[in-house]
XYZ file of C-alpha atoms in Angstrom:
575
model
C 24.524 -3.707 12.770
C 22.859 -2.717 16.320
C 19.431 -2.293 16.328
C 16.768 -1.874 18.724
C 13.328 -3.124 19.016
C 10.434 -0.545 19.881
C 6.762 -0.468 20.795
C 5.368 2.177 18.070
C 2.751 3.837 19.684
C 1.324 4.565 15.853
C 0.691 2.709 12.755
C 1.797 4.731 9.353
C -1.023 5.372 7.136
C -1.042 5.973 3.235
C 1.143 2.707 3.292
C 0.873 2.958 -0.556
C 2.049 6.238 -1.556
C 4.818 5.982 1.095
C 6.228 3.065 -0.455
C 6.206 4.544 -3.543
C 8.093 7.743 -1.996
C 10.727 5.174 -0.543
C 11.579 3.770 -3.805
C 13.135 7.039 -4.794
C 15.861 7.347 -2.809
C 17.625 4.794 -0.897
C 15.138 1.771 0.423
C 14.352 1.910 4.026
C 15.974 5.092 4.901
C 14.393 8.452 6.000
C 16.166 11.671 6.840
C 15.014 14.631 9.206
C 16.767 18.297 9.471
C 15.986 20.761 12.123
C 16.313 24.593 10.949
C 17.237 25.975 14.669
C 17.806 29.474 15.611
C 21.497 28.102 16.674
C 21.774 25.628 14.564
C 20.998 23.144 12.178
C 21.219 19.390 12.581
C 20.347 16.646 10.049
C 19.983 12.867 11.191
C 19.283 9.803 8.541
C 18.001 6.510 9.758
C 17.745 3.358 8.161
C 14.080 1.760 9.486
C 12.139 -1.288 8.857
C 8.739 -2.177 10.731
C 9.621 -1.874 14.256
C 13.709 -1.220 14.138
C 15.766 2.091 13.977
C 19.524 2.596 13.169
C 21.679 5.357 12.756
C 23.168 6.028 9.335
C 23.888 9.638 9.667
C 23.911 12.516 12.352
C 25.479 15.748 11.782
C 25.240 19.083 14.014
C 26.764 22.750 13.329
C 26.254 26.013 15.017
C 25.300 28.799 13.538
C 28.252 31.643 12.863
C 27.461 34.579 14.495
C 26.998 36.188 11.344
C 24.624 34.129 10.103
C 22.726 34.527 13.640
C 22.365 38.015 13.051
C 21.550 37.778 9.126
C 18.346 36.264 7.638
C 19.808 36.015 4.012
C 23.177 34.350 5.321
C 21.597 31.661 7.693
C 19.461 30.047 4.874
C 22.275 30.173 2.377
C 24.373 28.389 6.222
C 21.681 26.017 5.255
C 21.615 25.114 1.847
C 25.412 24.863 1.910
C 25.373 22.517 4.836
C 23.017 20.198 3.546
C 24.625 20.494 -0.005
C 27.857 19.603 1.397
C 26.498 16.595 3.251
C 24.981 15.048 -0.037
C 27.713 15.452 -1.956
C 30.286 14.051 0.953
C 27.129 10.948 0.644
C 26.447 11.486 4.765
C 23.115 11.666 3.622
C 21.994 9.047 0.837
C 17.747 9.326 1.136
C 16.136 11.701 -0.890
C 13.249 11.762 1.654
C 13.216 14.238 4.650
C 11.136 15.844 7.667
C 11.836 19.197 8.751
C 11.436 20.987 11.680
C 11.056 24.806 12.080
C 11.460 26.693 15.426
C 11.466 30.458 15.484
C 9.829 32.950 18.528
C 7.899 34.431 15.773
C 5.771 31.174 15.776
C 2.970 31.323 18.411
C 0.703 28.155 19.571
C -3.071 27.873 20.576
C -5.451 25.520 22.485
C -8.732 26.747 21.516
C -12.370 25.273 22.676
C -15.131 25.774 20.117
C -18.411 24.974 19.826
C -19.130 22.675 16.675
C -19.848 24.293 13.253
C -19.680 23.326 9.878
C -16.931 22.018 7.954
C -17.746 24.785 5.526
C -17.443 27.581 8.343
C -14.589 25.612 10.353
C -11.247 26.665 9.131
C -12.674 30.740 8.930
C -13.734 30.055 12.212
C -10.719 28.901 13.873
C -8.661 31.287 12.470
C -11.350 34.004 13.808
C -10.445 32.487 17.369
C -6.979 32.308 16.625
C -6.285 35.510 15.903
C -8.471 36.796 19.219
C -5.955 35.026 21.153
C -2.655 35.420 19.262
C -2.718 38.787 16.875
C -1.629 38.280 13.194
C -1.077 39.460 10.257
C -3.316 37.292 7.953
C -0.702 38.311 5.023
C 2.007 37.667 6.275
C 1.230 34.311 8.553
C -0.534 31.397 7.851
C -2.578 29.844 10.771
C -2.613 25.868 10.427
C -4.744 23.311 12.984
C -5.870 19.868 13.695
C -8.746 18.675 15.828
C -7.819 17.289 18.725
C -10.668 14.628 18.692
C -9.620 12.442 21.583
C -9.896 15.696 23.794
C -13.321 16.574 21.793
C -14.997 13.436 23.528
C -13.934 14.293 27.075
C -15.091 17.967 26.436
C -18.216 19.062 28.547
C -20.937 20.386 26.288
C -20.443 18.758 23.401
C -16.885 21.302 22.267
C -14.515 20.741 19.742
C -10.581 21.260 21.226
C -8.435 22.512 18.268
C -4.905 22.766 18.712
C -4.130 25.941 15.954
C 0.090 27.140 15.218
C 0.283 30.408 13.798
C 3.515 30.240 11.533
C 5.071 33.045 9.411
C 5.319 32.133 5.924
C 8.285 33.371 5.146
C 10.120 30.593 7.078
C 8.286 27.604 5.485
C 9.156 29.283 2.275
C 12.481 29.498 3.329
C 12.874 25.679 4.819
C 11.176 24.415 1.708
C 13.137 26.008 -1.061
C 16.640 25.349 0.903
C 14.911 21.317 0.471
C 13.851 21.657 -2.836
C 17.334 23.532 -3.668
C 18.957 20.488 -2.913
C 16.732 17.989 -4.299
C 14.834 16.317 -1.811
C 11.255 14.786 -1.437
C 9.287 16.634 1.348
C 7.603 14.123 3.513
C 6.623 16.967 6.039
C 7.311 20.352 7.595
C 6.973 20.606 11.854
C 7.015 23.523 14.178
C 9.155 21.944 17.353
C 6.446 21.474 19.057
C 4.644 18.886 17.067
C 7.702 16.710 16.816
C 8.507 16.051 20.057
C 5.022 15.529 21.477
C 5.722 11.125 21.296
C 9.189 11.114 22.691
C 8.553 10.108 26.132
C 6.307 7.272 24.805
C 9.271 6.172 22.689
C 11.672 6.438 24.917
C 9.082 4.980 27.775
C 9.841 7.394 30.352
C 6.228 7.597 30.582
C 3.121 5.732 29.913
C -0.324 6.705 28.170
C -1.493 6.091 31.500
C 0.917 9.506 32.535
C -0.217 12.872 33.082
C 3.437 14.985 31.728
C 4.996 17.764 30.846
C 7.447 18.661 28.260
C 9.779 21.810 28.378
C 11.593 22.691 24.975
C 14.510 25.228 25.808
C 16.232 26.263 22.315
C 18.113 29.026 21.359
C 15.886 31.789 21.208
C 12.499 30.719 22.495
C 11.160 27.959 24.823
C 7.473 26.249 25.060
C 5.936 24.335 27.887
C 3.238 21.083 26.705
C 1.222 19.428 28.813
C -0.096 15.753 27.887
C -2.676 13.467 29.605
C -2.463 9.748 27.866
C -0.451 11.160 24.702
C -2.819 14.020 24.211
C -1.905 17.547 23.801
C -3.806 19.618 26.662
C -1.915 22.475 27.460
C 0.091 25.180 25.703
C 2.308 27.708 26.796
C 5.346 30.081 25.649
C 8.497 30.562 28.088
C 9.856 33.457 27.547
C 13.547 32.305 28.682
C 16.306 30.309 26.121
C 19.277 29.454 25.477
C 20.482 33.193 24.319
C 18.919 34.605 28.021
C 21.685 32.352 29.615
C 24.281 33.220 27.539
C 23.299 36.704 28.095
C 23.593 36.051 31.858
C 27.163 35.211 31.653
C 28.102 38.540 29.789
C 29.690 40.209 32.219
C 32.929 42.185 33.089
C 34.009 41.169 36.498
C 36.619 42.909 38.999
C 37.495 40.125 41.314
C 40.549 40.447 43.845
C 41.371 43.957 41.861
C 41.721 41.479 38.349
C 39.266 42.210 36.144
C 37.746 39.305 33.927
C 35.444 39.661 30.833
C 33.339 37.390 29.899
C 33.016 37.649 26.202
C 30.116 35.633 24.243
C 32.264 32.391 23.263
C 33.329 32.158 27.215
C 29.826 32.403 28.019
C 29.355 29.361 25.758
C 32.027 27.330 26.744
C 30.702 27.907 30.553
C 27.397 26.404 30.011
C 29.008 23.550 28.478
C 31.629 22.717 30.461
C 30.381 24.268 34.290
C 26.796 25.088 33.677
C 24.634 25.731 36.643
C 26.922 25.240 39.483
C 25.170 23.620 42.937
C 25.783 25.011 46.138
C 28.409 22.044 46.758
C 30.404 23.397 44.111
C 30.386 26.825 44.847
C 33.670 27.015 45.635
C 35.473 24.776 42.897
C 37.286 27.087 40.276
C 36.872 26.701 36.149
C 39.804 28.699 35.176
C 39.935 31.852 37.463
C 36.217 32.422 37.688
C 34.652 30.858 40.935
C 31.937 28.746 40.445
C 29.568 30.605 42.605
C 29.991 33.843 40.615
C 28.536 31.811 37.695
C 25.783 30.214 39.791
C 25.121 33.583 40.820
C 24.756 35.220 37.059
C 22.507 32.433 35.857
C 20.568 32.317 38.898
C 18.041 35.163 38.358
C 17.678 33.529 34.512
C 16.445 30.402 35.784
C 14.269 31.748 38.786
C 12.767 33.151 35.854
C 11.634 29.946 34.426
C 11.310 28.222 37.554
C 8.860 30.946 38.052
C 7.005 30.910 34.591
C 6.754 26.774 35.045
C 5.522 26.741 38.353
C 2.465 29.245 37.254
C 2.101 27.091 34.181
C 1.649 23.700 36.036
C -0.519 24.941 38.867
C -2.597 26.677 36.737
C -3.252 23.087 34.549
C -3.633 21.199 37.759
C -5.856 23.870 39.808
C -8.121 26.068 37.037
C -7.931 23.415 34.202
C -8.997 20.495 36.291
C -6.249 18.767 34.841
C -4.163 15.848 37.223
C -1.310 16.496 39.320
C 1.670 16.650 36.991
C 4.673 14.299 38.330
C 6.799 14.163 35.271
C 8.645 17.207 33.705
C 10.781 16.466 30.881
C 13.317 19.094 29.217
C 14.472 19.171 25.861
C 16.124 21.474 23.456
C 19.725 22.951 23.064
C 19.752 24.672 26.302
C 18.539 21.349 28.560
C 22.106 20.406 27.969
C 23.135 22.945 30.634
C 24.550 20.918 33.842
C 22.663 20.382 36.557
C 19.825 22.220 34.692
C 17.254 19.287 35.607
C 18.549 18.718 39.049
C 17.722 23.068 40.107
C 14.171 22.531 38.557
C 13.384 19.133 40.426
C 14.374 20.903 43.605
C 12.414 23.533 43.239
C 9.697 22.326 41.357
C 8.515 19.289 43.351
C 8.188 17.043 40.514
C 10.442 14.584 39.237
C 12.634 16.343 36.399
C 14.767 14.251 33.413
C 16.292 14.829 30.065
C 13.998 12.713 27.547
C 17.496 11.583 25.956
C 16.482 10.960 22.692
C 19.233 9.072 21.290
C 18.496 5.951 23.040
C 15.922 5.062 20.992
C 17.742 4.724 17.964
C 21.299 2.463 18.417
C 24.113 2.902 16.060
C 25.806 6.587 16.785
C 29.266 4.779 17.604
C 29.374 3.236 14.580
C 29.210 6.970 13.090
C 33.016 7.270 12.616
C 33.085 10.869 11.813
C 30.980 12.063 14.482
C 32.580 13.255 17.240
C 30.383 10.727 20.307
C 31.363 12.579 23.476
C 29.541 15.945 22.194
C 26.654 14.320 20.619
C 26.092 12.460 23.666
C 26.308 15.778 25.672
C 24.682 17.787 23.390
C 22.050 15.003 22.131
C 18.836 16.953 23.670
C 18.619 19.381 20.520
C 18.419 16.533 18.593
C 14.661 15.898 20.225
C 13.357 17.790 17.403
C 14.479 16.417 14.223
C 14.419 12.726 15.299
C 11.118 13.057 16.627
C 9.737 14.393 13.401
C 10.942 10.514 12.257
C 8.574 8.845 14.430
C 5.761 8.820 12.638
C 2.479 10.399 14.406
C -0.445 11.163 12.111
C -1.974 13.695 14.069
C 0.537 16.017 14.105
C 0.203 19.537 12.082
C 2.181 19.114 8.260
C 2.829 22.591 7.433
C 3.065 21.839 3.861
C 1.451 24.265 1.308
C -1.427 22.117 -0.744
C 0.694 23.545 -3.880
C 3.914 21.149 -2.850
C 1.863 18.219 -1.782
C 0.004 18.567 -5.581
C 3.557 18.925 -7.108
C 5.013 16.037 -5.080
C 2.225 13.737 -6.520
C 2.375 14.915 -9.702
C 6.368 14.171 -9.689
C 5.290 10.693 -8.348
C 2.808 9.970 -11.219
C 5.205 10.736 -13.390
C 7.941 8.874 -12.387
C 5.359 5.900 -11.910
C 3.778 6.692 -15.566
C 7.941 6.270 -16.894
C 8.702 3.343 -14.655
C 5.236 2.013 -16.303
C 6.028 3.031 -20.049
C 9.362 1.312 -19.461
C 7.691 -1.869 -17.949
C 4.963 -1.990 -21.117
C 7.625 -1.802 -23.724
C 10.206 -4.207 -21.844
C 6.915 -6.244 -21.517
C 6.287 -5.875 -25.375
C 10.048 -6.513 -26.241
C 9.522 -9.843 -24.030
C 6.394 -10.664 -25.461
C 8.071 -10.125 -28.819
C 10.909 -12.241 -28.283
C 8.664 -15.035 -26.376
C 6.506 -15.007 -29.684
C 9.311 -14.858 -32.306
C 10.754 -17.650 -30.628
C 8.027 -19.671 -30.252
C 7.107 -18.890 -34.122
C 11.063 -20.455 -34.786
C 10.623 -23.809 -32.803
C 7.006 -23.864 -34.576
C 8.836 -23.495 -38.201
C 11.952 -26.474 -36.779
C 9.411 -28.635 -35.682
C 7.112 -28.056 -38.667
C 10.221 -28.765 -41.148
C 11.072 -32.362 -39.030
C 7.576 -33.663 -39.789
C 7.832 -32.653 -43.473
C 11.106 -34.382 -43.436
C 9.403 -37.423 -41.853
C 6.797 -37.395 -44.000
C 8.917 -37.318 -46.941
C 10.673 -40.661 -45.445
C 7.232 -42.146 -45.017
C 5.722 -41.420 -48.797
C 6.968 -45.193 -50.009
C 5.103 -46.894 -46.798
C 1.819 -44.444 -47.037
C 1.790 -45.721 -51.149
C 2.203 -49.043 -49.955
C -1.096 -48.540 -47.564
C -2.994 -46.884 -50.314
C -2.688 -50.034 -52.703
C -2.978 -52.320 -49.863
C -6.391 -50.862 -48.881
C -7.597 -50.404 -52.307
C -6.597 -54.477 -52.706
C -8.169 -54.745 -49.821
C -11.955 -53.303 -50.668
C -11.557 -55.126 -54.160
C -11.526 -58.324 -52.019
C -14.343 -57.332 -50.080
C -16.505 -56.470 -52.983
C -15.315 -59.959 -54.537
C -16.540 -61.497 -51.412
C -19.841 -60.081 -51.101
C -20.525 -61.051 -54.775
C -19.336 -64.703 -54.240
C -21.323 -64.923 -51.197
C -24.543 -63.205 -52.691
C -23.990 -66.653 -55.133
C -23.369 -69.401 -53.224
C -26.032 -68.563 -50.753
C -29.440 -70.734 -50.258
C -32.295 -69.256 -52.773
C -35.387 -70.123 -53.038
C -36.835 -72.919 -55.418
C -38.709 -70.790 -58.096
C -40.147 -73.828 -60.218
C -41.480 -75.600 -56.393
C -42.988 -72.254 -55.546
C -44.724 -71.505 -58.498
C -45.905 -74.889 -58.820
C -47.620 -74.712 -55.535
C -49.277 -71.053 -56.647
C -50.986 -73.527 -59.420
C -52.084 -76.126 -56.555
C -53.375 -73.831 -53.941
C -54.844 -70.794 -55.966
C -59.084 -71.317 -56.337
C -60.778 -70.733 -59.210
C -61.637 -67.635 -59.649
C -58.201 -65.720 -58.217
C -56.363 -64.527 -60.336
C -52.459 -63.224 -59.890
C -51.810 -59.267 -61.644
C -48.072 -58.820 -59.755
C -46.044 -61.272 -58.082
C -43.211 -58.573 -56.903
C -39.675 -60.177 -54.994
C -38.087 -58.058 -52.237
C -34.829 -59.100 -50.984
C -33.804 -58.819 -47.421
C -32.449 -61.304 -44.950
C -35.623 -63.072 -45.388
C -36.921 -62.886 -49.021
C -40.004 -61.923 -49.162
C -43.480 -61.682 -52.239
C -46.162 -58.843 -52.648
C -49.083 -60.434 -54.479
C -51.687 -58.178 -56.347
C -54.728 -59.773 -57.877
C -58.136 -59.792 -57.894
C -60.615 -62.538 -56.539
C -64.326 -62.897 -59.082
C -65.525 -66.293 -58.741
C -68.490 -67.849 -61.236
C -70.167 -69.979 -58.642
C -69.214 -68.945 -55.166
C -69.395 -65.831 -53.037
C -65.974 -63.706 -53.778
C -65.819 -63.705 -49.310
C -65.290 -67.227 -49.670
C -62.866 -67.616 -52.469
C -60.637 -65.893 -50.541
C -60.592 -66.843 -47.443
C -60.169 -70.490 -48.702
C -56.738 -68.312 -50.558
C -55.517 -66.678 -47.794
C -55.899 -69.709 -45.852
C -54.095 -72.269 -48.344
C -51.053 -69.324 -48.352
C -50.735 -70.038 -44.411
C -51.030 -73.500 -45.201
C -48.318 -74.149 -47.580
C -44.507 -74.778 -46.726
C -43.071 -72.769 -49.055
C -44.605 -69.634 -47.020
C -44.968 -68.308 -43.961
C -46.158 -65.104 -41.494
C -49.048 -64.074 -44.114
C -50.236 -60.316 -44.330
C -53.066 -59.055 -46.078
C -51.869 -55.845 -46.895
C -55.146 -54.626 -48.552
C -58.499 -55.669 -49.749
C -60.957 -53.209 -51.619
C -64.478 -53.883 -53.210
C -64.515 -53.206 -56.874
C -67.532 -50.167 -57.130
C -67.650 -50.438 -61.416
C -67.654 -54.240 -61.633
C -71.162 -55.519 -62.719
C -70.381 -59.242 -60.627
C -68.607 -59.407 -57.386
C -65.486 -58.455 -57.301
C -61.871 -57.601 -55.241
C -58.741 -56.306 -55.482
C -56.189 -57.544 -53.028
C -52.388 -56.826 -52.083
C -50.992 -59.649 -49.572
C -47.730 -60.002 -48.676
C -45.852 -63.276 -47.340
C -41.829 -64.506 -46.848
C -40.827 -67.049 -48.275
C -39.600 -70.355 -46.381
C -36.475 -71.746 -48.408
């Protein structure tokens, strides 16, 4: 696979919705087809960011019939292109097309600013000053030129406006749509060749250059400073004014020659414009200066018409001296065609040669390479409507981009139903399955539990032993433990209690330390009740069976008629 890396001059835009666009045919491919007036020709690329190759190119003329009939050069058309999807020369189901016709006109206006409201009544008001239309039976289309706008004295707007007749997007787009394919754009010629010389670099941004489009029946002149559209202009010479040169009956040497309209052809192919060198070299038994001499007065005629056109750029325009023509188109393939202008133009004259940019064409077995090579200039067209620029002029109606979308959405809405059931099916199977090994590994720990049930009755009776112990313990300990000496203690209440206390609750709490609440009452005969029982409390402190004394309370007895207390006092016993 040959490829060739470029410099894009552009970035795409909508990156999204063209990806989703590319997923419909075949990935990475794009396909172009150029409706001439003398033919059609279809190319297909396959592209990735910065790399073009050839994957299909096909060319064929228009039958003279068809030339002369509306109704039989669109069905030349549809059967052509049918033919090349079903022989799979052409695999995308993307394409650009180009439209050329003399019935489409082209406009450089200069506005003032207005409102986006008023803007597109407006143009078309200018427009139609400049180029008269039928509003019925045209459709005027235009894009801002804004990089002009900023260089513009005044503060102007530079439009570039294409009045197109409807009837041949109609026809371009329902030959497409005939045959199935997504329409990524529809061109006039002279939109999609504006980048070619930037492509091809033959010239720079930094170039001030014109392009000449010769096709079959019409021809337009562009001017560009830095890649930007600044001059317009129809030629009003092509490809049939040269053939029409070259119909002639000639009487030479008393044998007279006629020059029918397939020799006329087959002269510009294989002589075309003869220099004075070769003036006397023969093609057959026509001298070659009889045929520089019939196209001659043709091609003054453009000489003439181009040499107005560029001197009225450079002089009333205040545009820069033009040094670059390029030619285009069908009828640039004439020999020697750029060599007559250059001479007479002063300015250095080349074919853009269009076909270098992309590498692949002799790996096209079925395409014949010699004629394509010769004949590769009306190709300019269609593969520049490839190469992406996004300010060109899309002549499709809003209607077809709204369908196209809606056809998108729902092809994304199936490809999204599919994805949310093959997701639920997934989910399903993901959960059922994880629901299965749940239920096998639930039934293995039944299973081992079963196998445990002797061992977990064994640990039941062995704890249930065990707390029996325990409480056995406890009890044997509570038993054998030190107590307290009950017939010592209450002996020393008799030895250390005065006269005149008396004991109404001796209460035992047990604890680490054992310990006694005392309630009595203290109402002495001969002393002071203060005294009594201080002389208590203090034998209590006193004795060794006690210890850490705590009078708890002490209240005066109000209905007594002697002295008396009540007391609570609380002490632990030593043991």
């Amino acid at each position: 696979m040959r490829k060739l890396a470029i410099e894009r001059p552009f970035k795409r835009r909508n990156k999204v919705f063209n990806r989703i666009y590319e997923g419909l045919g075949s990935p990475g491919r794009i396909a172009a087809v150029d409706f001439g007036s003398g033919g059609i020709k279809i190319i297909e690329l396959e592209k990735s960011k910065t790399n073009y190759r050839f994957v299909s190119l096909l060319y064929e003329e228009l039958t003279p019939e068809a030339r002369k009939s509306p109704e039989l050069k669109k069905e030349f058309y549809r059967n052509f292109i049918r033919q090349a999807k079903e022989s799979k020369k052409i695999t995308s189901l993307d394409i650009f097309a180009v439209i050329n016709s003399p019935q489409i006109a082209s406009v450089l206006l200069e506005i003032p600013k207005v409102s986006s409201s008023d803007l597109s009544a407006f143009i078309k008001t200018q427009t139609s000053k400049q180029i008269p239309f039928d509003s019925e039976q045209n459709e005027v289309f235009f894009r801002i030129n804004r990089a002009a706008s900023k260089e513009s004295k005044g503060g102007k707007i530079k439009v570039v406006s294409v009045v197109v007749p409807k009837i041949l997007i109609d026809e371009a787009i329902d030959v497409l749509k005939s045959n199935a394919f997504n329409i990524r754009g529809v061109f006039v010629a002279s939109e999609a060749i504006d980048i070619l010389p930037l492509y091809t670099k033959a010239a720079s941004r930094r170039d001030t250059y014109a392009i000449l489009d010769m096709g079959y029946k019409c021809s337009f002149l562009n001017i560009y400073r830095g890649g930007i559209l600044e001059f317009i202009r129809s030629v009003n010479v092509a490809g049939e004014h040269l053939t029409a040169s070259l119909l002639r009956t000639l009487t030479i040497d008393d044998k007279k020659i006629i020059i029918a309209a397939e020799d006329a052809e087959r002269l510009k192919q294989e002589c075309g414009f003869p220099l004075d060198e070769e003036k006397e070299e023969f093609i057959g038994d026509l001298k070659k200066s009889y045929i520089q001499a019939m196209l001659k007065p043709t091609l003054d005629r453009i000489i003439n018409e181009l040499r107005r056109s560029l001197n009225y750029y450079s002089h009333f325009l205040g545009g820069r001296e033009i040094k670059k023509l390029f030619i285009t188109g069908g009828s640039a393939n004439l020999l020697n065609l750029d060599k007559y202008l250059e001479n007479n133009l002063g300015v250095e004259v080349s074919k853009i040669a269009p076909l270098k940019i992309v590498k692949g064409i002799e790996e096209l077995s079925y395409t014949n390479q010699e004629f394509m090579e010769a004949a590769q200039e009306s190709m300019s067209a269609c593969l520049g409507s490839v190469l992406y620029n996004p300010r060109r002029i899309n002549l499709i109606p809003k209607s077809l981009l709204l369908e196209q979308r809606l056809n998108v959405f729902k092809i994304a809405s199936a490809i999204l139903v599919v994805l949310v059931g093959f997701m639920s099916i997934l989910f399903y199977s993901l959960t059922f399955g994880q629901i299965y090994s749940y239920q096998r590994s639930l039934k293995k720990v039944k299973s081992g539990y079963a196998k445990l049930a002797p061992a977990e009755r064994l640990i039941d009776k062995y704890n249930k032993l065990k707390a029996e112990f325990r409480q056995k313990k406890s009890m044997i300990s509570s038993v054998i433990n030190r107590q307290p000496l009950w017939s010592a203690i209450l002996k020393e209440f008799t030895n250390i209690t005065p006269e005149g206390v008396v004991f109404k609750e001796v209460l035992l709490k047990n604890g680490k330390v054992k310990k006694l609440l005392i309630k009595g009452e203290v109402y002495p005969l001969y002393t002071t009740v203060d005294v009594v029982f201080s002389q208590f409390i203090t034998a209590l402190a006193a004795s060794p069976f006690f210890s850490d004394v705590e009078l708890i309370s002490r209240r005066q007895d109000e209905y007594s008629l002697n002295p008396k207390i009540k007391f609570e006092i609380g002490v632990k016993l030593v043991y």
